[in-house]
XYZ file of C-alpha atoms in Angstrom:
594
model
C 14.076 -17.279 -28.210
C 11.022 -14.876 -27.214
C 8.414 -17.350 -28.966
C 10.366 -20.364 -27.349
C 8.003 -22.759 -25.187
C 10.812 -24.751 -23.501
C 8.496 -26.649 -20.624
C 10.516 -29.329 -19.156
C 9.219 -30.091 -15.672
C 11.954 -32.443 -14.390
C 10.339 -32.333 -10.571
C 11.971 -28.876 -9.313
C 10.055 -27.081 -5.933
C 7.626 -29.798 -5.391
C 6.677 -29.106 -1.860
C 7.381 -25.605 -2.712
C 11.202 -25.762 -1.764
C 13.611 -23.442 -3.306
C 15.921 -24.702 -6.490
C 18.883 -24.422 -6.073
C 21.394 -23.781 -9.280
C 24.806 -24.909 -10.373
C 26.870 -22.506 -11.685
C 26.281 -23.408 -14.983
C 22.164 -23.224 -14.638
C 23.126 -19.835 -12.948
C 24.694 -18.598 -16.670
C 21.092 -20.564 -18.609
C 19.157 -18.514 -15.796
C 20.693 -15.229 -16.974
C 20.282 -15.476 -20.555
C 16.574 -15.543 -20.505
C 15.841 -13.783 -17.322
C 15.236 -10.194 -19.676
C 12.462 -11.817 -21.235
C 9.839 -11.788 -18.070
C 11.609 -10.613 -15.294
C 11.856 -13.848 -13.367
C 13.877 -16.890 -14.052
C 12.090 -18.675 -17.047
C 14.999 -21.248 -16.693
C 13.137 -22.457 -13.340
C 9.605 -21.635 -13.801
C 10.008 -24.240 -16.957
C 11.744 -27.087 -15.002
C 8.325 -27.058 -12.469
C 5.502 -29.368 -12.932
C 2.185 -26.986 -13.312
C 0.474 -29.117 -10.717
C 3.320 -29.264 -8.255
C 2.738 -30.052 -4.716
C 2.688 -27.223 -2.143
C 2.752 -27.404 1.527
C -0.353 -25.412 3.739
C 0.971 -22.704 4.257
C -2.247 -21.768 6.648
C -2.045 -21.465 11.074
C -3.640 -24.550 12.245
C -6.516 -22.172 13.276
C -7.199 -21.481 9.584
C -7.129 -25.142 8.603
C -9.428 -26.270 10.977
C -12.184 -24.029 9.680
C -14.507 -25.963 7.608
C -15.985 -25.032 4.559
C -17.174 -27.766 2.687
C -20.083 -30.037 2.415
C -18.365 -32.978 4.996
C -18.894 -33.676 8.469
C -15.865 -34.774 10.376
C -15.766 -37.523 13.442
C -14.557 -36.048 16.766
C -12.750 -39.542 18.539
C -13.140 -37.508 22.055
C -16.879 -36.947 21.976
C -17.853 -40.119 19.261
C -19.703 -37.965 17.597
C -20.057 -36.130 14.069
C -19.644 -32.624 14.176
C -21.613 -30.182 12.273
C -20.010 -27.535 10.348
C -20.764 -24.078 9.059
C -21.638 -25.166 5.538
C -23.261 -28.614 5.516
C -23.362 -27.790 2.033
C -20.717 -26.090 -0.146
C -23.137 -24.635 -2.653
C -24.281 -22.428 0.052
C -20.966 -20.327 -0.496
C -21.342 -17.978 -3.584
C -20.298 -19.107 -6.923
C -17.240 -16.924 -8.462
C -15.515 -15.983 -11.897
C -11.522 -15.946 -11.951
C -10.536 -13.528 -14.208
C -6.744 -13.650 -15.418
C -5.174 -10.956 -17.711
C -2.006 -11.433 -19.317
C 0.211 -10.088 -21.939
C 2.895 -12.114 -23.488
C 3.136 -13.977 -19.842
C 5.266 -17.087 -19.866
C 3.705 -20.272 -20.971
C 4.306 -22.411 -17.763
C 3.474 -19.159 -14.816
C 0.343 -18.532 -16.873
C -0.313 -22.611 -16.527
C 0.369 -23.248 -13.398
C -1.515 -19.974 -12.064
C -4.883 -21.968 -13.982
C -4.013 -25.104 -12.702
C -3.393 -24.186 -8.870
C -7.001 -22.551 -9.550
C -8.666 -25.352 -10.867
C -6.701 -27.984 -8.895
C -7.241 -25.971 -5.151
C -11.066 -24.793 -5.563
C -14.125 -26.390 -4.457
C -15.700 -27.514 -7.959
C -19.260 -26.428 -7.541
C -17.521 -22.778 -5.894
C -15.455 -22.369 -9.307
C -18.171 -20.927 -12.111
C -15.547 -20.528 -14.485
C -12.048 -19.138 -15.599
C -11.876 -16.244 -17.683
C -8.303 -15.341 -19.985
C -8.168 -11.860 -21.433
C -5.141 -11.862 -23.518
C -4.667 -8.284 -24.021
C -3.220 -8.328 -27.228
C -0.301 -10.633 -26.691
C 2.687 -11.892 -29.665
C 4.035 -14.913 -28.482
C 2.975 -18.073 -30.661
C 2.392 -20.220 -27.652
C -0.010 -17.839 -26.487
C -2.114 -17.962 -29.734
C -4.624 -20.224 -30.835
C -4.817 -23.400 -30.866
C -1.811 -23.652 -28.381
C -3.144 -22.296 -25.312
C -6.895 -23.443 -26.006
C -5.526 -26.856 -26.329
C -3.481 -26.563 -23.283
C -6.870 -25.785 -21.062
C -9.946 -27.457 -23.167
C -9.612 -30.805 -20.642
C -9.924 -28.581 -17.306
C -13.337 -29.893 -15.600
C -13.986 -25.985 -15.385
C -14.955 -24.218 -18.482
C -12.544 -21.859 -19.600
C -13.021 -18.751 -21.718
C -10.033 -17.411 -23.787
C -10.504 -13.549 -25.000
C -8.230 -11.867 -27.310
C -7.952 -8.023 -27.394
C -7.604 -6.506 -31.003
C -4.588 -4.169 -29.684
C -3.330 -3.075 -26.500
C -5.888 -1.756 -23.852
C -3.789 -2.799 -20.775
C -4.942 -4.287 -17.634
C -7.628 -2.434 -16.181
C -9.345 -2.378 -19.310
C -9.117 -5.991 -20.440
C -10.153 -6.722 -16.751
C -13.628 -4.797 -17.639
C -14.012 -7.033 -20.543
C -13.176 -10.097 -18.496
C -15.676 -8.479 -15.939
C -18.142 -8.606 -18.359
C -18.090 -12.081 -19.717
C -18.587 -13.099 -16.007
C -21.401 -15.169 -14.790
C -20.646 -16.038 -11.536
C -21.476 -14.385 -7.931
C -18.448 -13.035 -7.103
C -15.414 -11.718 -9.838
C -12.005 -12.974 -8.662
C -9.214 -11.511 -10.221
C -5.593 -12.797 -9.986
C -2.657 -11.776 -12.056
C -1.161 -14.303 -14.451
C 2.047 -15.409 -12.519
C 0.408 -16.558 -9.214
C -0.267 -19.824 -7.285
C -2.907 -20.788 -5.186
C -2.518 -23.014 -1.781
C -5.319 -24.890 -0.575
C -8.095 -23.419 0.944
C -7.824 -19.931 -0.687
C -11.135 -19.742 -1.983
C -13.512 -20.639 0.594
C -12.550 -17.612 3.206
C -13.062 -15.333 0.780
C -16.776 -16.361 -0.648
C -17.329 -17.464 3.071
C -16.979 -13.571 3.714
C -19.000 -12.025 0.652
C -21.492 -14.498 1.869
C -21.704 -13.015 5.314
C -21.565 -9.665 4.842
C -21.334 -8.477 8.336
C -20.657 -4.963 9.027
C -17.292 -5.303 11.360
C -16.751 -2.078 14.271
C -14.450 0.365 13.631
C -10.512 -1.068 12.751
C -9.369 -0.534 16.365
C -12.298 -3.007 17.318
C -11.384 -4.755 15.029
C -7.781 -5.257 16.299
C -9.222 -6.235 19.632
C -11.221 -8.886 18.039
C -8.223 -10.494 16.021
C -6.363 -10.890 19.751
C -9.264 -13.318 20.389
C -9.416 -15.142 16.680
C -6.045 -14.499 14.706
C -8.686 -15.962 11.442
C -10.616 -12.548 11.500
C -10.532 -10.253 8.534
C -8.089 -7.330 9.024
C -9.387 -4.190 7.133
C -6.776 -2.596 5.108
C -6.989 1.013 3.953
C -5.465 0.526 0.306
C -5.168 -2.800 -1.629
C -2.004 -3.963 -3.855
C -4.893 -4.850 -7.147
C -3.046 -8.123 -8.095
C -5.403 -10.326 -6.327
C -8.614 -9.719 -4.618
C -12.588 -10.658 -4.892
C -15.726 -8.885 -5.482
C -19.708 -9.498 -5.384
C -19.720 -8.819 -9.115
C -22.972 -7.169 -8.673
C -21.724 -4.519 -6.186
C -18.948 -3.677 -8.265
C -21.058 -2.826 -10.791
C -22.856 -1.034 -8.508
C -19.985 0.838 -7.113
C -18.774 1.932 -10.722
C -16.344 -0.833 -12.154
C -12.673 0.497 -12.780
C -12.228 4.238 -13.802
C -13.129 3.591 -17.650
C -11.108 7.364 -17.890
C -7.309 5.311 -16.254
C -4.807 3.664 -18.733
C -2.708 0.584 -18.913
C -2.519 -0.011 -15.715
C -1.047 1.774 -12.223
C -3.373 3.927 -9.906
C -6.444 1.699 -9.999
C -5.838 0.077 -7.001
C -5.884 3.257 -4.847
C -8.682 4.290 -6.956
C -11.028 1.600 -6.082
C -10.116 1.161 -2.395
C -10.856 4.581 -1.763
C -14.027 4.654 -3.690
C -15.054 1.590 -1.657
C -14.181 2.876 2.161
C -15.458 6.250 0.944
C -18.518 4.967 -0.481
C -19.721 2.521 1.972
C -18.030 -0.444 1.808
C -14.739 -2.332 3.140
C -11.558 -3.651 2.087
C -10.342 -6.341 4.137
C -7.517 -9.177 4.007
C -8.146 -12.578 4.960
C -5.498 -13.948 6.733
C -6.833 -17.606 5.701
C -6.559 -17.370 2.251
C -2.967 -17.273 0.827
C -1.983 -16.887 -2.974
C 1.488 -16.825 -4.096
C 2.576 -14.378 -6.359
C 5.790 -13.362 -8.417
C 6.565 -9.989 -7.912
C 9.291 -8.460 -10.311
C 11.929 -5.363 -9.587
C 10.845 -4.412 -13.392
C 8.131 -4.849 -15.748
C 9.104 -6.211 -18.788
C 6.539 -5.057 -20.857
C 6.296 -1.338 -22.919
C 3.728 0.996 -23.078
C 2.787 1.326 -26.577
C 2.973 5.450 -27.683
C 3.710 6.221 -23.630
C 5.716 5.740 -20.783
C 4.931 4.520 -17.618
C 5.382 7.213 -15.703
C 3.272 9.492 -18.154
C 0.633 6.920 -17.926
C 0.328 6.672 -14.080
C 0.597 10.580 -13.766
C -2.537 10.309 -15.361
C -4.186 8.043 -13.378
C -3.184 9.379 -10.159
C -4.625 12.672 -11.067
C -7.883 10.999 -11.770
C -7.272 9.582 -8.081
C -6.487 12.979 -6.437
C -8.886 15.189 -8.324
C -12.286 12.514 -7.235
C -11.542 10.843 -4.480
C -8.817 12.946 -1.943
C -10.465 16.549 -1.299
C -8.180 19.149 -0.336
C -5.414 16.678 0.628
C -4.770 16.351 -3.532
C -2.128 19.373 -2.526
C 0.119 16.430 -1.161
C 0.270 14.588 -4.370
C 0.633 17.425 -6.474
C 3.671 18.883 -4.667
C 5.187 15.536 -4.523
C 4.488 15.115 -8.296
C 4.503 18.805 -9.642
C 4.245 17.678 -12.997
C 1.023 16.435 -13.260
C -0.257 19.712 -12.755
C -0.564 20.714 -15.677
C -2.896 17.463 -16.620
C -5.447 18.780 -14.003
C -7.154 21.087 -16.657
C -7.183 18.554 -19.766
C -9.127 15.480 -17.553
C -12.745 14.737 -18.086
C -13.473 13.648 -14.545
C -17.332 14.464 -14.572
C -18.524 11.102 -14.443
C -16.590 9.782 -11.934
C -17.579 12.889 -10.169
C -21.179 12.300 -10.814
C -20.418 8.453 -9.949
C -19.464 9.875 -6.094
C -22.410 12.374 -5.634
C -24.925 9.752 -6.702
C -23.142 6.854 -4.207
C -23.025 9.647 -1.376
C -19.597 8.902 -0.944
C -17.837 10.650 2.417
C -15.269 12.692 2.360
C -11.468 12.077 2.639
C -11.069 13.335 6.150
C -13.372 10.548 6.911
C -11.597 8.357 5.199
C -8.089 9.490 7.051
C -9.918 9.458 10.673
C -11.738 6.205 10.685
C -10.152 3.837 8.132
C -6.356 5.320 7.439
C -5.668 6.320 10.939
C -1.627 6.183 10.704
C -1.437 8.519 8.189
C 1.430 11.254 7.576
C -0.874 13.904 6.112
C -1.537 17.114 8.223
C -5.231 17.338 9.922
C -6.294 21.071 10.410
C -4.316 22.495 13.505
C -1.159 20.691 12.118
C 2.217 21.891 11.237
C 3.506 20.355 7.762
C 7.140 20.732 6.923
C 10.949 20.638 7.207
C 13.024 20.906 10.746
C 16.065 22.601 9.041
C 18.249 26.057 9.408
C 16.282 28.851 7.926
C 19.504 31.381 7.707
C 21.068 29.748 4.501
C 19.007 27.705 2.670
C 21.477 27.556 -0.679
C 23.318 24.572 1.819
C 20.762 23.664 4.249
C 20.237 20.234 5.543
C 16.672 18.594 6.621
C 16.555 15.270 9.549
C 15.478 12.560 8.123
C 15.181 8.727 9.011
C 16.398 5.596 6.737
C 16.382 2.000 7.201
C 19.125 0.527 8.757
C 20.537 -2.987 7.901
C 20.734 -3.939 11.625
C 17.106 -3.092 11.933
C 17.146 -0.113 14.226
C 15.295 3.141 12.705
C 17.733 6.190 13.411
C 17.683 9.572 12.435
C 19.640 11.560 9.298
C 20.502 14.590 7.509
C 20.280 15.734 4.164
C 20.181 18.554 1.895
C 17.080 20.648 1.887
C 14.306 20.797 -1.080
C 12.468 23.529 -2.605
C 13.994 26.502 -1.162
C 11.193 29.014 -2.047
C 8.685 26.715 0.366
C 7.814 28.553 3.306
C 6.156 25.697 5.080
C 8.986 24.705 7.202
C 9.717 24.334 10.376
C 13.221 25.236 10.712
C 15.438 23.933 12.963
C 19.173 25.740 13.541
C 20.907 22.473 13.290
C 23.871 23.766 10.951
C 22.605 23.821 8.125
C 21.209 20.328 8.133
C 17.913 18.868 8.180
C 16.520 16.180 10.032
C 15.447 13.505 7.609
C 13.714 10.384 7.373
C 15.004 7.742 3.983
C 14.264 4.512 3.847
C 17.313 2.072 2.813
C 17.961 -0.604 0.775
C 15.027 -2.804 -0.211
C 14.293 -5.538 2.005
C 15.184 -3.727 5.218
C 11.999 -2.898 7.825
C 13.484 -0.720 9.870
C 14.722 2.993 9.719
C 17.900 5.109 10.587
C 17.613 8.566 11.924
C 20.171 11.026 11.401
C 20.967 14.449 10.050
C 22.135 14.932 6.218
C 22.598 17.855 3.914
C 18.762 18.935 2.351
C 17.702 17.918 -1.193
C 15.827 19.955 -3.483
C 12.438 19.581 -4.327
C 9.688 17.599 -2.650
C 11.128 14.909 -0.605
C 8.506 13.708 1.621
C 11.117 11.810 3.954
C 12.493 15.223 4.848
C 8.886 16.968 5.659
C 7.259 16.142 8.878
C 4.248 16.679 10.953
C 3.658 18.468 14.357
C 0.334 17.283 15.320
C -1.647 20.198 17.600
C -0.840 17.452 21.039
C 2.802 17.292 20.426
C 3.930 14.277 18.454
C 6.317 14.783 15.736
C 5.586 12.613 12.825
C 7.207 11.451 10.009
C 6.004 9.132 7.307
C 5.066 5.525 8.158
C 3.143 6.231 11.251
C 6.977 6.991 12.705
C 7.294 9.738 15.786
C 10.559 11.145 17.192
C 10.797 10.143 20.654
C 13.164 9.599 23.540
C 14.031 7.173 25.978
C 16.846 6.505 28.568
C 19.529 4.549 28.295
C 20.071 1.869 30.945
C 24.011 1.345 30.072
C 24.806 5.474 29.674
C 23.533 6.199 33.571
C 20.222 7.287 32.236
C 21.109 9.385 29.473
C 17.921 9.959 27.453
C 18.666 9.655 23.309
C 16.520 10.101 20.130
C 14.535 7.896 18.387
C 12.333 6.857 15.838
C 9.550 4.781 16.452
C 6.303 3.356 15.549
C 3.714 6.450 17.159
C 2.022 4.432 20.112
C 0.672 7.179 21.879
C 3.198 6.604 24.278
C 4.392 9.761 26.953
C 7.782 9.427 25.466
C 6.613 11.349 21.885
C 5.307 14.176 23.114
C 7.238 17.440 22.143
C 6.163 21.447 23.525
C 7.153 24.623 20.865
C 8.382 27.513 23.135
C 7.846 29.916 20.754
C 9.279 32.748 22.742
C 12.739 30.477 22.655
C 12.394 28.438 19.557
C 13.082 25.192 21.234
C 11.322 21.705 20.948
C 11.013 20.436 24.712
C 10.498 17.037 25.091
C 7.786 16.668 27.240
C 8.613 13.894 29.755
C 12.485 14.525 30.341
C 11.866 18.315 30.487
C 15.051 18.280 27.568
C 15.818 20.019 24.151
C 15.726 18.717 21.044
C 19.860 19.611 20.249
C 22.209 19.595 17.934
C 25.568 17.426 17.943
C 28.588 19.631 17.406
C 28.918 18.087 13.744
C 32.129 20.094 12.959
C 34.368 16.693 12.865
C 31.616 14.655 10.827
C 31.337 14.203 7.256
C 27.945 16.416 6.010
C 26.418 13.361 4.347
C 26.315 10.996 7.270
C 26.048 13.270 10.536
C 24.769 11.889 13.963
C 20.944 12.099 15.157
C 20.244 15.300 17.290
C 20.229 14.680 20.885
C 18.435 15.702 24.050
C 20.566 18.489 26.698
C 19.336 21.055 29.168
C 17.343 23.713 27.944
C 19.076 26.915 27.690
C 18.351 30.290 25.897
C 21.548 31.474 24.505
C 22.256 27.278 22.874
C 22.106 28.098 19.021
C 22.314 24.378 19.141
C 18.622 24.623 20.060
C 17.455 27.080 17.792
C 14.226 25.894 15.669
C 12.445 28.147 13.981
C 8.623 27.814 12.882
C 7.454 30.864 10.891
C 4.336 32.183 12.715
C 2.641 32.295 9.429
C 2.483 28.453 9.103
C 1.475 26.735 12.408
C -1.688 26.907 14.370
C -2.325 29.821 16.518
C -2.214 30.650 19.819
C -5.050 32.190 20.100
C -7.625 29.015 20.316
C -10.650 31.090 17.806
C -7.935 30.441 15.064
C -6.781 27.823 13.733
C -4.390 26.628 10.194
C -6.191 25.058 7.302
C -4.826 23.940 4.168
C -5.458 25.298 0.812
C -5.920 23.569 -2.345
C -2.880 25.859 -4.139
C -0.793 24.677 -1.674
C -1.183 27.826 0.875
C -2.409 27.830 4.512
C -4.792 30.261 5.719
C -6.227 30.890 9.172
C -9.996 30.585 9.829
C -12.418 30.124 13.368
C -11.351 26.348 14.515
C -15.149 26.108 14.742
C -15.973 26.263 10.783
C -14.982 22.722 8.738
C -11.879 22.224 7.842
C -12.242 20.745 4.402
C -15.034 21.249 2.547
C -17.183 18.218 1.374
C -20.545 17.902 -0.092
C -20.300 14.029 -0.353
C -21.938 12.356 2.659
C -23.977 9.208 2.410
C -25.591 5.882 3.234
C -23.615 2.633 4.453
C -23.651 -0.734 2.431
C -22.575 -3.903 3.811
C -20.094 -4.670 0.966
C -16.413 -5.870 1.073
C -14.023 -6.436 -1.570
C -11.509 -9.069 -0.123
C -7.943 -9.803 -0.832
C -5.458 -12.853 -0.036
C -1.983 -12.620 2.085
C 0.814 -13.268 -0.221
C-alpha cells in the first residue's frame, strides 16, 4: 500500500470546491490517511491541472505584469503598463524538496508552477528528493512524469537523509536563475503568484518603518506588509543576496528553526521580510508529520536548532528561550557557533533590541525598566494559582486561573488572589480569540501564566494582549476586566502602589480585585474584577518583590541577565550589550499569503 500510485482523477475540486464524501469514501479516506497526513483518497481523485478560481482582490488583478497592453473602452485608448515587457522582471529557480511525498500533491504542486508562471519568468524547476523509498518516486517514474513540461526540470537524489534545509542548499546550488523560489512539495499555485513577488526583488525599494508602512496599505491594500518572522514553506530570494547573507545555518538539522533563523538574520542584517498580499499559494498543512527522524527525534533535533537561533541571533533575550526550554541548556556548551558568529560581525548585523523596537514591535519580552513574571499569591506557593487568558469558542478573550510554575522563581509579581494566578491559555485550535480567568498555577515555565508590566503601566501578556477595563452599558456602568489587543488606549493603563500593594487602574481610579471564589470550582474560577480601593481588602493584595521591578529612584533601573537574574544598573548605561551594528541593504526576501 505505501508504494501504491493509485491516481484516478475522476474531476473532484475543479474550481477548487470542497469534495464531499459518502460514508463509504469516508472509511477508503481513513485507511490511507496514516500514510501522509492528508487524505490520499482525495488528493488522487483530482486532476493535477485542475481549475482554480482567483482567489486575488480585484485591486491585485488589475495590476499588470506582463508584456500586453490592454484597451480602455472609456478613453479609446491603449494603456501602458508597468512592464511593457515581461523579461524585465527577474528570472527565478523553484526549488521543491520532498521526501516520500505523494505522487499526485508532488504533481500537481509542479504543474500549478509550470501551468500559472509567466514562461520566460520560470528559469527552471529544481526536485531534491532527499533520499526518498517509494517506487513512484524513483527513476524513471517521476522523470517520465515531468520530461514533457516546456520548463526544464532537474531531479536530484540525496544518497541518505540530510533533511530539508540541507537538500534545499543543494537545490540552492544547482540554481541558475535570479531569484531562488522555494515551495514545499504539497502546494498549489493560483494565478498571478509569481509576478508580485519578482516585481518586488526587482524594485528593491527601501519601505519606512512598519507603522508607515501600515499607513500606506490604508491607501493601497496591494502593498507589501513586512512581517517580523516567516513560516519557511514558501518564500523568494535574490539568489545572489542569499548567498551573500549566509545561505541556511549549514550547523541546523532536518529541518525546524530555520525559518526564525533566517528572518532574523535578514531584519538584523539589513534586509526585509515582507508578504505580498497579491501573490497567493495554497498549501496543505498537516496536524502531524508523517515522516521519522532517522537516529533522532524531533524535538531533540529542533532543540538544537533553536539554540543555534538563541545563542547568534537574540542577545540577552536567549534567557526567554532557555527558561521556556530548560533542556537545551545543556547543548549551549557542545555547539560550534563561530561561524555563524563570524557570519554576523562581518554583515554588521544590529542587535536584537533593534530588532524588537523597530521590526517586532508587539512583542511579550521585557525591555529594560520592565517587570517579567507571575500575578499570583506569594504566601503558599505548594497550591498557588497564576491569571491567565485562553481562547474562547464564542470568540471573546477572558481571563483564567491556574496552578503556578517553578516555585523557586523569584521573578513574580504576586498577586493575593487565593492562591490562584491570573493566566492567559489559548484554547482549542482554530479559535482567535482568548478567555481570561483565574486557575490553579502549573509548574514550570508556562509563558501564558508570566506577564509583563511595562515601566508606563500596561500589563501585557503574550500576543500583544493587555488587561484592561471598560464599562458596561447594561450593568449601570459597572467597569469589568478584559483582555485585549494593546492599542495604546487610556483604558490599559495600570499604577503599583507599592506602599499598598494594589494595581490601580488608571482611568476608573479602581483595584484590580479578587472574586470571592469560595463557591467556584479551582480549575475554572471567574476573571478578577475592578472595586474601590481600600487598604485593609486582602482581595487586593499583590505583591511585587522589590528586588525584581524597576526602581523608584529614576538613576536605577532593572536589566536582565543572561543566567536568568536581574540586576540594577544607572538607566543611563545600555541595556543589552551589542557589538553588532552595521550598514543597510536594500534586500527583501518575500513570501505568499496562504
Amino acid at each position: 500500500e505505501i508504494n501504491a500510485n493509485n491516481f484516478n482523477p475522476i474531476g473532484w475540486g475543479e474550481g477548487g470546491r470542497a469534495v464531499r464524501l459518502s460514508k463509504e469514501d469516508e472509511r477508503l479516506s481513513d485507511e490511507t490517511f496514516g500514510i501522509n497526513q492528508f487524505s490520499l483518497f482525495v488528493s488522487d481523485r483530482i486532476a493535477l491541472n485542475r481549475s482554480l478560481d482567483d482567489y486575488r482582490k480585484p485591486s491585485c488583478r488589475a495590476k499588470k505584469y506582463r508584456g500586453e497592453r490592454t484597451f480602455d473602452l472609456i478613453s479609446k485608448e491603449h494603456i501602458k503598463w508597468k512592464y511593457l515587457d515581461v523579461s524585465e522582471l527577474p528570472s527565478t529557480s523553484v526549488i521543491i524538496v520532498y521526501h516520500n511525498e505523494a505522487f499526485s500533491t508532488l504533481l500537481r504542486t509542479t504543474q500549478s508552477v509550470v501551468d500559472r508562471s509567466p514562461r520566460p519568468l520560470l528559469k527552471e524547476i529544481i526536485l531534491v528528493d532527499d533520499f526518498s523509498n517509494r517506487t513512484f518516486l524513483k527513476y524513471p517514474t517521476l522523470d517520465e512524469a515531468v520530461k514533457n513540461y516546456p520548463v526544464p526540470v532537474k531531479i536530484l537524489r540525496t544518497k541518505q537523509r540530510v533533511g530539508l534545509i540541507r537538500a534545499r542548499l543543494m537545490g540552492a546550488q544547482e540554481a541558475t536563475g535570479d531569484v531562488l523560489t522555494f515551495l514545499d512539495s504539497h502546494c498549489e499555485c493560483t494565478e498571478g503568484w509569481l509576478e508580485p513577488l519578482l516585481d518586488r526583488i526587482k524594485d528593491n525599494r527601501w519601505y519606512a518603518m512598519p507603522s508607515d508602512m501600515a499607513k500606506q496599505r490604508l491607501v493601497d491594500p496591494t502593498s507589501p506588509i513586512p512581517s517580523p518572522t516567516m513560516a519557511g514553506g514558501l518564500f523568494s530570494i535574490e539568489r545572489h543576496y542569499f548567498e551573500e547573507l549566509g545561505t541556511y545555518d549549514h550547523g541546523m538539522d532536518i529541518w525546524g528553526g530555520e525559518n526564525l533563523e533566517i528572518s532574523f538574520r535578514i531584519w538584523q542584517c539589513g534586509g526585509r521580510v515582507e508578504i505580498l498580499p497579491c501573490s497567493h499559494v495554497g498549501h496543505i498543512f498537516r496536524h502531524a508529520s508523517p515522516h521519522d527522524i532517522p537516529g533522532n527525534s524531533s524535538g531533540k533535533v529542533l532543540d538544537g536548532n533553536m539554540v543555534r537561533v538563541a545563542e547568534v541571533w537574540m542577545d540577552e533575550w536567549k534567557f526567554l528561550f532557555y527558561k521556556l526550554a530548560p533542556q537545551t541548556g545543556k547543548l549551549r556548551s557542545v555547539v560550534d557557533l563561530s561561524e555563524r558568529l563570524e557570519l554576523r560581525r562581518r554583515l554588521g548585523c544590529k542587535s536584537f533590541r533593534w530588532y524588537l523596537e523597530n521590526v517586532f514591535t508587539d512583542h511579550h519580552m521585557p525591555m529594560e525598566g520592565d517587570f517579567f513574571g507571575r500575578i499570583h499569591f506569594p504566601a503558599d506557593t505548594s497550591n498557588a494559582t497564576c491569571i491567565a487568558w485562553t481562547f474562547a469558542m464564542s470568540g471573546i478573550k477572558k481571563v483564567t486561573q491556574t496552578r503556578c510554575t517553578d516555585k523557586t522563581d523569584k521573578t513574580q509579581i504576586s498577586l493575593d488572589f487565593n492562591t490562584l494566578c491570573m493566566v492567559n491559555r489559548p484554547g482549542e485550535p482554530g479559535t482567535k480569540k482568548h478567555q481570561l480567568k483565574m486557575a490553579p498555577c502549573t509548574l514550570g515555565f508556562d509563558h501564558w501564566q508570566f506577564w509583563i508590566y511595562t515601566k508606563d503601566g500596561h500589563l501585557k501578556s503574550d500576543e500583544h494582549m493587555c488587561l484592561s477595563a471598560t464599562q458596561v452599558v447594561h450593568t449601570n456602568g459597572e467597569w469589568a476586566v478584559q483582555l485585549k489587543e494593546c492599542a495604546g488606549y487610556d483604558m490599559e493603563f495600570w499604577d503599583y502602589n507599592r506602599q499598598r500593594r494594589t494595581f490601580k487602574h488608571r482611568k476608573s481610579g479602581l483595584c484590580l480585585t479578587q472574586r470571592d471564589s469560595s463557591m467556584e470550582k479551582q480549575e475554572n474560577l471567574s476573571p478578577p474584577i475592578l472595586t474601590s480601593c481600600a487598604r485593609s481588602n486582602e482581595q487586593q493584595d499583590i505583591d511585587i518583590p522589590s528586588d525584581h521591578m524597576r526602581k523608584e529612584e529614576p538613576e536605577l533601573c532593572c536589566r536582565l541577565t543572561e543566567d536568568y537574574g536581574i540586576v540594577f544598573n544607572s538607566c543611563g548605561a545600555k541595556a543589552f550589550d551589542s557589538s553588532f551594528t552595521g550598514s543597510v541593504k536594500k534586500r527583501s526576501a518575500l513570501g505568499s499569503t496562504a
